[in-house]
Amino acid sequence: MVVRTDWKLEEIKEIYDLPLLDLVFEAARVHRENESYGEVQISNLVSIKTGGCKEDCAYCPQAARYHTDIEVHPLMTVEKVKERATEAIANGATRLCMGAAWREVRDNSDFDRILEMVSEVNDMGLEVCCTLGMLTYEQAEKLKEAGCFAYNHNIDTSSENYGNIITTRTFEDRIETLNNVRKAKLSVCCGGIVGLGETDDDRVKMLHTLSTMETHPDSVPINALVPVEGTPLENNARVNIDEMLRMIATARIIMPKSMVRLSAGRNQMSIAEQALCFMAGANSIFAGEKLLTTPNPDFDCDMQMFKILGLTTRRPFKGVEQTPSEIQA
Ligand code: SAM
Ligand code: DTB
Ligand code: SF4
């Protein structure tokens, strides 16, 4: 399977614009070249610090400046995170993603506590992912040393549309953090959101940025906007299944080896709609009844869906040369 990082915008547009079923068919074909096409990664999100964020991301219920009905919470204790990790394992998750409503990581006792959480959860055998905002190279290295496996940092939309959604930091800031993450040899998780009011061209441009990175992100989350009351995007139209399918299928074709995650928005999708997304190459989900602050299908519901569709769970660290624990040993 050839992995290209020299995609032209026009080539991606041509794929994206294919008649929908041709696009899904082609993506399914590419996906089936991968021997583990029937496996789906189950990642459980834990919001370790909720709300009160200084940023102005127009989609986000956790931005302090919008008046949303979320439960603001300071940084969790290590014990609480371990409890959540135990539950996640019992429910079949193999990755735990810890999210903090921060603009950036600071070198303080909170970060030290997170390093401890990372180390403890890694020792429990889960792939640890963090999403904590902007990060320096030194901080990325510290996370890696503590046993962190992946870092999530989304570009969210095209560079052209970025300023319409977020003004408190730039697209380039995001890219810089991603470079720091890659340099520290953390697995890169980077994708975006559909339904922010962007055009098809913006979607294609976002996919172009992701697929022309020196190395493709290891995972690419495709989120459907969850419109939350109180945010500037509260009245945005619901994302339709054909829009999600186009994004997922195009991502699968142009980044054939990456995990493509059907992320936020599953709560509004039927099993049949999700089945089409898996057919189109999605091979990862966020599971558990809550994403960070909004509802998501619960584990039992997803296990029932897996049974119906004949999907299996991907084991942790599959295909990875050295796990974080082996590196530490
Ligand atoms: N504060 C950190 C940051 O911004 O990188 C980490 C947490 S932040 C909530 C992680 C990602 O969640 C965002 O980049 C965005 O892609 C996604 N997200 C947040 N709110 C969302 C919403 N309402 N609908 C869909 N995706 C959302
Ligand atoms: C990602 O791409 N989506 C997740 C995770 N990375 C951190 C977050 C989705 C959040 C949806 C809104 C909420 O629940 O607050
Ligand atoms: Fe803060 Fe992250 Fe939400 Fe933006 S997406 S407001 S940085 S928590």
Tab-separated table of C-alpha atoms and ligand atoms in Angstrom:
chain	number	residue	atom	x	y	z
A	1	MET	CA	0.000	0.000	0.000
A	2	VAL	CA	1.541	3.308	-1.082
A	3	VAL	CA	1.379	6.129	1.428
A	4	ARG	CA	1.656	9.490	-0.310
A	5	THR	CA	2.363	12.828	1.323
A	6	ASP	CA	2.454	14.769	-1.957
A	7	TRP	CA	-1.277	15.010	-2.610
A	8	LYS	CA	-2.396	17.939	-4.739
A	9	LEU	CA	-5.459	19.863	-3.657
A	10	GLU	CA	-7.175	19.097	-6.991
A	11	GLU	CA	-6.582	15.358	-6.580
A	12	ILE	CA	-8.209	15.369	-3.155
A	13	LYS	CA	-11.091	17.455	-4.450
A	14	GLU	CA	-11.654	14.980	-7.260
A	15	ILE	CA	-11.845	12.100	-4.764
A	16	TYR	CA	-14.068	14.099	-2.380
A	17	ASP	CA	-16.451	14.968	-5.243
A	18	LEU	CA	-16.936	11.393	-6.494
A	19	PRO	CA	-20.536	10.156	-6.520
A	20	LEU	CA	-21.056	9.177	-2.869
A	21	LEU	CA	-21.376	5.426	-3.350
A	22	ASP	CA	-18.354	5.305	-5.672
A	23	LEU	CA	-16.399	7.177	-3.009
A	24	VAL	CA	-17.496	4.822	-0.234
A	25	PHE	CA	-16.790	1.800	-2.426
A	26	GLU	CA	-13.264	3.010	-3.210
A	27	ALA	CA	-12.581	3.798	0.455
A	28	ALA	CA	-13.848	0.340	1.441
A	29	ARG	CA	-11.528	-1.194	-1.142
A	30	VAL	CA	-8.540	0.697	0.251
A	31	HIS	CA	-9.565	-0.196	3.788
A	32	ARG	CA	-9.780	-3.891	2.951
A	33	GLU	CA	-6.147	-3.929	1.836
A	34	ASN	CA	-5.524	-3.579	5.521
A	35	GLU	CA	-5.792	-7.052	7.060
A	36	SER	CA	-7.402	-5.737	10.238
A	37	TYR	CA	-10.247	-3.882	8.512
A	38	GLY	CA	-12.844	-5.468	10.827
A	39	GLU	CA	-11.150	-4.154	13.976
A	40	VAL	CA	-12.194	-0.936	15.650
A	41	GLN	CA	-10.224	0.871	18.317
A	42	ILE	CA	-12.215	1.837	21.387
A	43	SER	CA	-11.005	4.950	23.100
A	44	ASN	CA	-12.584	6.273	26.270
A	45	LEU	CA	-12.500	10.010	26.902
A	46	VAL	CA	-12.037	11.391	30.389
A	47	SER	CA	-12.381	15.104	30.942
A	48	ILE	CA	-9.745	15.550	33.637
A	49	LYS	CA	-10.272	19.325	33.847
A	50	THR	CA	-13.571	20.695	32.661
A	51	GLY	CA	-14.628	24.184	31.588
A	52	GLY	CA	-13.340	27.636	32.401
A	53	CYS	CA	-11.070	27.755	29.348
A	54	LYS	CA	-9.699	31.134	28.247
A	55	GLU	CA	-9.876	30.366	24.519
A	56	ASP	CA	-12.705	31.413	22.206
A	57	CYS	CA	-13.174	28.268	20.061
A	58	ALA	CA	-16.674	28.962	18.711
A	59	TYR	CA	-17.787	25.323	18.925
A	60	CYS	CA	-16.648	24.650	22.462
A	61	PRO	CA	-18.934	24.424	25.495
A	62	GLN	CA	-15.874	24.672	27.773
A	63	ALA	CA	-14.877	28.210	26.799
A	64	ALA	CA	-15.441	30.406	29.871
A	65	ARG	CA	-16.737	33.311	27.803
A	66	TYR	CA	-19.843	31.432	26.589
A	67	HIS	CA	-22.699	30.718	28.926
A	68	THR	CA	-23.203	26.992	28.662
A	69	ASP	CA	-24.739	24.593	31.087
A	70	ILE	CA	-21.700	22.412	31.843
A	71	GLU	CA	-20.335	21.314	35.179
A	72	VAL	CA	-17.032	23.127	35.630
A	73	HIS	CA	-14.489	20.949	37.412
A	74	PRO	CA	-10.867	21.495	38.513
A	75	LEU	CA	-8.169	18.934	37.751
A	76	MET	CA	-9.191	15.410	38.841
A	77	THR	CA	-7.217	13.450	41.379
A	78	VAL	CA	-4.948	10.644	40.223
A	79	GLU	CA	-7.145	8.188	42.140
A	80	LYS	CA	-10.282	9.284	40.291
A	81	VAL	CA	-8.565	8.877	36.936
A	82	LYS	CA	-7.427	5.385	37.915
A	83	GLU	CA	-11.033	4.536	38.807
A	84	ARG	CA	-12.150	5.733	35.393
A	85	ALA	CA	-9.379	3.700	33.744
A	86	THR	CA	-10.503	0.558	35.597
A	87	GLU	CA	-14.062	1.131	34.371
A	88	ALA	CA	-12.820	1.734	30.832
A	89	ILE	CA	-10.887	-1.556	30.828
A	90	ALA	CA	-13.909	-3.420	32.178
A	91	ASN	CA	-15.923	-1.962	29.304
A	92	GLY	CA	-13.441	-3.082	26.661
A	93	ALA	CA	-11.614	0.189	25.960
A	94	THR	CA	-7.962	-0.062	24.988
A	95	ARG	CA	-7.111	3.638	24.917
A	96	LEU	CA	-7.825	6.332	27.475
A	97	CYS	CA	-7.770	9.914	26.265
A	98	MET	CA	-7.432	12.534	28.995
A	99	GLY	CA	-8.683	15.980	28.009
A	100	ALA	CA	-8.094	19.277	29.771
A	101	ALA	CA	-9.815	22.576	29.000
A	102	TRP	CA	-6.565	24.477	28.763
A	103	ARG	CA	-5.121	26.849	26.197
A	104	GLU	CA	-1.683	25.375	26.885
A	105	VAL	CA	0.238	23.266	29.352
A	106	ARG	CA	2.123	25.142	32.088
A	107	ASP	CA	5.056	23.728	34.005
A	108	ASN	CA	3.373	23.548	37.384
A	109	SER	CA	1.975	21.081	39.923
A	110	ASP	CA	-1.051	20.382	37.699
A	111	PHE	CA	1.246	19.154	34.943
A	112	ASP	CA	3.157	17.056	37.486
A	113	ARG	CA	-0.127	15.487	38.528
A	114	ILE	CA	-0.953	14.711	34.918
A	115	LEU	CA	2.428	13.040	34.475
A	116	GLU	CA	1.560	10.842	37.433
A	117	MET	CA	-1.857	10.018	35.924
A	118	VAL	CA	-0.180	9.115	32.639
A	119	SER	CA	2.286	6.827	34.349
A	120	GLU	CA	-0.385	5.054	36.422
A	121	VAL	CA	-2.791	4.542	33.504
A	122	ASN	CA	0.007	3.303	31.255
A	123	ASP	CA	0.927	0.766	33.955
A	124	MET	CA	-2.660	-0.510	33.753
A	125	GLY	CA	-2.025	-1.543	30.133
A	126	LEU	CA	-4.041	1.135	28.349
A	127	GLU	CA	-2.727	3.308	25.538
A	128	VAL	CA	-2.645	6.746	27.120
A	129	CYS	CA	-3.570	9.743	24.994
A	130	CYS	CA	-3.582	13.329	26.255
A	131	THR	CA	-5.193	16.444	24.843
A	132	LEU	CA	-4.141	19.406	26.937
A	133	GLY	CA	-3.767	22.278	24.474
A	134	MET	CA	-0.505	23.751	23.253
A	135	LEU	CA	2.699	22.050	24.269
A	136	THR	CA	6.441	22.784	24.084
A	137	TYR	CA	8.900	20.144	22.937
A	138	GLU	CA	10.185	19.733	26.507
A	139	GLN	CA	6.657	19.134	27.801
A	140	ALA	CA	5.990	16.621	25.016
A	141	GLU	CA	9.176	14.782	26.022
A	142	LYS	CA	8.080	14.712	29.665
A	143	LEU	CA	4.742	13.191	28.664
A	144	LYS	CA	6.529	10.593	26.560
A	145	GLU	CA	8.885	9.722	29.418
A	146	ALA	CA	5.942	9.333	31.794
A	147	GLY	CA	4.412	6.698	29.488
A	148	CYS	CA	2.107	8.749	27.280
A	149	PHE	CA	1.498	7.060	23.931
A	150	ALA	CA	-0.399	9.641	21.867
A	151	TYR	CA	-1.283	13.325	21.845
A	152	ASN	CA	-4.469	14.760	20.347
A	153	HIS	CA	-4.330	18.239	18.898
A	154	ASN	CA	-6.790	19.016	16.107
A	155	ILE	CA	-6.359	21.551	13.323
A	156	ASP	CA	-10.181	21.659	13.383
A	157	THR	CA	-10.713	23.310	9.974
A	158	SER	CA	-8.830	24.781	6.996
A	159	SER	CA	-6.184	27.419	7.692
A	160	GLU	CA	-8.367	29.866	5.713
A	161	ASN	CA	-11.420	29.257	7.907
A	162	TYR	CA	-9.520	29.024	11.197
A	163	GLY	CA	-9.838	32.728	12.067
A	164	ASN	CA	-13.639	32.538	11.746
A	165	ILE	CA	-13.742	29.918	14.490
A	166	ILE	CA	-10.884	30.773	16.843
A	167	THR	CA	-9.117	34.095	17.327
A	168	THR	CA	-7.152	33.515	20.541
A	169	ARG	CA	-4.495	31.396	18.823
A	170	THR	CA	-3.438	30.715	15.255
A	171	PHE	CA	-3.389	27.765	12.908
A	172	GLU	CA	0.419	28.020	12.968
A	173	ASP	CA	0.390	27.649	16.781
A	174	ARG	CA	-1.428	24.352	16.320
A	175	ILE	CA	1.083	23.159	13.730
A	176	GLU	CA	3.967	24.081	16.029
A	177	THR	CA	2.572	21.947	18.851
A	178	LEU	CA	2.033	19.082	16.415
A	179	ASN	CA	5.686	19.353	15.366
A	180	ASN	CA	6.769	19.223	19.017
A	181	VAL	CA	4.604	16.150	19.565
A	182	ARG	CA	6.028	14.367	16.536
A	183	LYS	CA	9.598	15.283	17.471
A	184	ALA	CA	9.108	13.766	20.932
A	185	LYS	CA	8.024	10.540	19.149
A	186	LEU	CA	4.498	10.598	20.525
A	187	SER	CA	1.824	9.149	18.278
A	188	VAL	CA	0.043	12.059	16.592
A	189	CYS	CA	-3.753	12.275	16.730
A	190	CYS	CA	-4.983	15.161	14.610
A	191	GLY	CA	-8.190	15.853	12.731
A	192	GLY	CA	-11.043	18.297	12.701
A	193	ILE	CA	-14.713	19.134	12.841
A	194	VAL	CA	-17.423	19.110	10.199
A	195	GLY	CA	-20.368	21.499	10.559
A	196	LEU	CA	-18.671	24.706	11.676
A	197	GLY	CA	-20.143	26.558	8.689
A	198	GLU	CA	-17.151	25.719	6.483
A	199	THR	CA	-17.395	25.124	2.728
A	200	ASP	CA	-16.569	21.905	0.900
A	201	ASP	CA	-13.359	23.631	-0.192
A	202	ASP	CA	-12.435	24.196	3.469
A	203	ARG	CA	-12.998	20.513	4.177
A	204	VAL	CA	-10.810	19.508	1.245
A	205	LYS	CA	-8.131	21.982	2.346
A	206	MET	CA	-8.160	20.599	5.879
A	207	LEU	CA	-7.709	17.074	4.504
A	208	HIS	CA	-4.924	18.400	2.275
A	209	THR	CA	-3.066	19.845	5.283
A	210	LEU	CA	-3.365	16.538	7.161
A	211	SER	CA	-2.352	14.340	4.231
A	212	THR	CA	0.666	16.436	3.240
A	213	MET	CA	2.246	16.488	6.704
A	214	GLU	CA	5.744	14.983	6.573
A	215	THR	CA	4.245	11.944	8.272
A	216	HIS	CA	0.487	11.421	8.283
A	217	PRO	CA	-1.154	11.695	11.713
A	218	ASP	CA	-1.390	8.195	13.214
A	219	SER	CA	-5.033	8.869	14.001
A	220	VAL	CA	-7.409	11.303	12.375
A	221	PRO	CA	-10.544	12.130	14.369
A	222	ILE	CA	-13.447	13.362	12.264
A	223	ASN	CA	-15.902	15.111	14.585
A	224	ALA	CA	-19.402	16.211	13.645
A	225	LEU	CA	-20.127	19.457	15.444
A	226	VAL	CA	-22.182	18.897	18.576
A	227	PRO	CA	-24.003	22.230	18.702
A	228	VAL	CA	-24.176	23.313	22.338
A	229	GLU	CA	-26.580	25.953	23.644
A	230	GLY	CA	-24.738	29.099	24.631
A	231	THR	CA	-21.911	28.715	22.086
A	232	PRO	CA	-21.836	30.910	18.956
A	233	LEU	CA	-22.502	27.807	16.820
A	234	GLU	CA	-25.536	26.642	18.824
A	235	ASN	CA	-27.871	27.056	15.847
A	236	ASN	CA	-25.685	25.422	13.214
A	237	ALA	CA	-27.438	22.802	11.109
A	238	ARG	CA	-26.974	19.163	12.045
A	239	VAL	CA	-24.256	17.463	10.006
A	240	ASN	CA	-25.757	14.993	7.553
A	241	ILE	CA	-24.506	11.453	7.109
A	242	ASP	CA	-23.362	12.113	3.530
A	243	GLU	CA	-21.043	14.859	4.804
A	244	MET	CA	-19.466	12.562	7.399
A	245	LEU	CA	-19.132	9.802	4.817
A	246	ARG	CA	-17.367	12.070	2.353
A	247	MET	CA	-14.867	13.170	4.996
A	248	ILE	CA	-14.207	9.696	6.365
A	249	ALA	CA	-13.944	8.025	2.964
A	250	THR	CA	-11.639	10.698	1.556
A	251	ALA	CA	-9.448	10.556	4.678
A	252	ARG	CA	-9.269	6.762	4.365
A	253	ILE	CA	-8.212	6.922	0.706
A	254	ILE	CA	-5.557	9.620	1.077
A	255	MET	CA	-4.205	8.429	4.465
A	256	PRO	CA	-4.590	4.657	4.039
A	257	LYS	CA	-2.550	3.618	7.067
A	258	SER	CA	-3.926	6.076	9.600
A	259	MET	CA	-6.649	5.230	12.076
A	260	VAL	CA	-9.708	7.261	11.085
A	261	ARG	CA	-11.898	7.993	14.093
A	262	LEU	CA	-15.634	8.468	13.844
A	263	SER	CA	-15.586	10.918	16.745
A	264	ALA	CA	-18.143	13.403	18.122
A	265	GLY	CA	-21.667	13.196	16.726
A	266	ARG	CA	-22.392	9.475	17.034
A	267	ASN	CA	-25.189	10.069	19.516
A	268	GLN	CA	-27.322	11.434	16.697
A	269	MET	CA	-26.445	8.612	14.293
A	270	SER	CA	-28.291	5.330	13.720
A	271	ILE	CA	-26.450	1.999	13.623
A	272	ALA	CA	-27.034	1.901	9.864
A	273	GLU	CA	-25.386	5.318	9.467
A	274	GLN	CA	-22.435	4.305	11.613
A	275	ALA	CA	-22.155	1.051	9.643
A	276	LEU	CA	-21.660	3.097	6.486
A	277	CYS	CA	-18.888	5.055	8.232
A	278	PHE	CA	-17.110	1.806	9.192
A	279	MET	CA	-17.572	0.594	5.621
A	280	ALA	CA	-16.009	3.858	4.429
A	281	GLY	CA	-12.921	3.181	6.519
A	282	ALA	CA	-13.554	4.483	10.022
A	283	ASN	CA	-11.744	2.157	12.431
A	284	SER	CA	-11.822	3.956	15.738
A	285	ILE	CA	-14.473	5.455	17.996
A	286	PHE	CA	-14.801	7.276	21.280
A	287	ALA	CA	-16.905	5.102	23.540
A	288	GLY	CA	-18.574	5.730	26.871
A	289	GLU	CA	-21.728	7.636	27.698
A	290	LYS	CA	-20.000	11.012	27.658
A	291	LEU	CA	-17.467	12.565	25.298
A	292	LEU	CA	-15.966	15.443	27.293
A	293	THR	CA	-19.174	17.255	28.253
A	294	THR	CA	-21.787	15.989	25.771
A	295	PRO	CA	-23.617	12.642	25.529
A	296	ASN	CA	-22.336	9.686	23.528
A	297	PRO	CA	-23.741	6.148	23.068
A	298	ASP	CA	-22.951	3.989	26.122
A	299	PHE	CA	-20.632	0.954	26.034
A	300	ASP	CA	-23.471	-1.602	25.993
A	301	CYS	CA	-25.064	0.110	23.050
A	302	ASP	CA	-21.786	0.051	21.138
A	303	MET	CA	-21.084	-3.583	21.982
A	304	GLN	CA	-24.495	-4.463	20.615
A	305	MET	CA	-23.663	-2.535	17.451
A	306	PHE	CA	-20.291	-4.323	17.144
A	307	LYS	CA	-22.090	-7.647	17.454
A	308	ILE	CA	-24.620	-6.768	14.773
A	309	LEU	CA	-21.922	-5.519	12.399
A	310	GLY	CA	-19.377	-8.256	13.163
A	311	LEU	CA	-16.740	-5.787	14.320
A	312	THR	CA	-14.056	-6.635	16.863
A	313	THR	CA	-12.009	-4.503	19.244
A	314	ARG	CA	-8.444	-3.611	18.344
A	315	ARG	CA	-6.009	-4.608	21.084
A	316	PRO	CA	-3.781	-1.922	22.626
A	317	PHE	CA	-0.363	-1.166	21.072
A	318	LYS	CA	-1.086	-3.303	18.007
A	319	GLY	CA	1.664	-2.919	15.403
A	320	VAL	CA	3.711	-0.699	17.698
A	321	GLU	CA	7.435	-1.497	17.754
A	322	GLN	CA	7.948	-0.540	21.396
A	323	THR	CA	5.274	0.201	23.959
A	324	PRO	CA	5.881	3.098	26.383
A	325	SER	CA	6.593	0.551	29.165
A	326	GLU	CA	9.183	-1.250	27.027
A	327	ILE	CA	10.858	2.081	26.312
A	328	GLN	CA	10.967	2.821	30.040
A	329	ALA	CA	12.353	-0.643	30.933
B	1	SAM	N1	-8.223	22.246	25.115
B	1	SAM	C1	-7.546	21.333	24.282
B	1	SAM	C2	-7.523	21.763	22.831
B	1	SAM	O1	-8.297	22.592	22.440
B	1	SAM	O2	-6.702	21.210	22.106
B	1	SAM	C3	-8.072	19.915	24.382
B	1	SAM	C4	-9.563	19.644	24.464
B	1	SAM	S1	-10.549	20.180	23.085
B	1	SAM	C5	-12.159	20.055	23.738
B	1	SAM	C6	-10.341	18.891	21.898
B	1	SAM	C7	-11.107	18.943	20.604
B	1	SAM	O3	-12.471	18.629	20.821
B	1	SAM	C8	-11.168	20.240	19.851
B	1	SAM	O4	-10.009	20.522	19.133
B	1	SAM	C9	-12.339	19.996	18.901
B	1	SAM	O5	-11.883	19.427	17.709
B	1	SAM	C10	-13.195	18.996	19.676
B	1	SAM	N2	-14.492	19.607	20.086
B	1	SAM	C11	-14.695	20.466	21.104
B	1	SAM	N3	-15.987	20.838	21.180
B	1	SAM	C12	-16.632	20.191	20.183
B	1	SAM	C13	-17.981	20.161	19.737
B	1	SAM	N4	-18.925	20.885	20.321
B	1	SAM	N5	-18.299	19.381	18.687
B	1	SAM	C14	-17.342	18.651	18.082
B	1	SAM	N6	-16.050	18.628	18.453
B	1	SAM	C15	-15.683	19.382	19.487
B	2	DTB	C1	-11.528	14.848	19.366
B	2	DTB	O1	-11.175	15.009	18.187
B	2	DTB	N1	-12.792	14.819	19.781
B	2	DTB	C2	-12.863	14.639	21.207
B	2	DTB	C3	-11.370	14.501	21.601
B	2	DTB	N2	-10.682	14.709	20.373
B	2	DTB	C4	-10.797	15.261	22.716
B	2	DTB	C5	-13.651	15.693	21.898
B	2	DTB	C6	-15.058	15.865	21.400
B	2	DTB	C7	-15.734	16.850	22.264
B	2	DTB	C8	-17.167	17.037	21.910
B	2	DTB	C9	-17.818	18.043	22.769
B	2	DTB	C10	-17.854	17.741	24.231
B	2	DTB	O2	-18.232	16.622	24.628
B	2	DTB	O3	-17.543	18.636	25.024
B	3	SF4	FE1	-10.474	25.552	25.377
B	3	SF4	FE2	-9.866	23.396	23.943
B	3	SF4	FE3	-12.438	24.221	24.217
B	3	SF4	FE4	-10.784	25.653	22.737
B	3	SF4	S1	-11.417	23.519	22.329
B	3	SF4	S2	-12.201	26.465	24.287
B	3	SF4	S3	-8.843	25.372	23.851
B	3	SF4	S4	-11.106	23.462	25.821
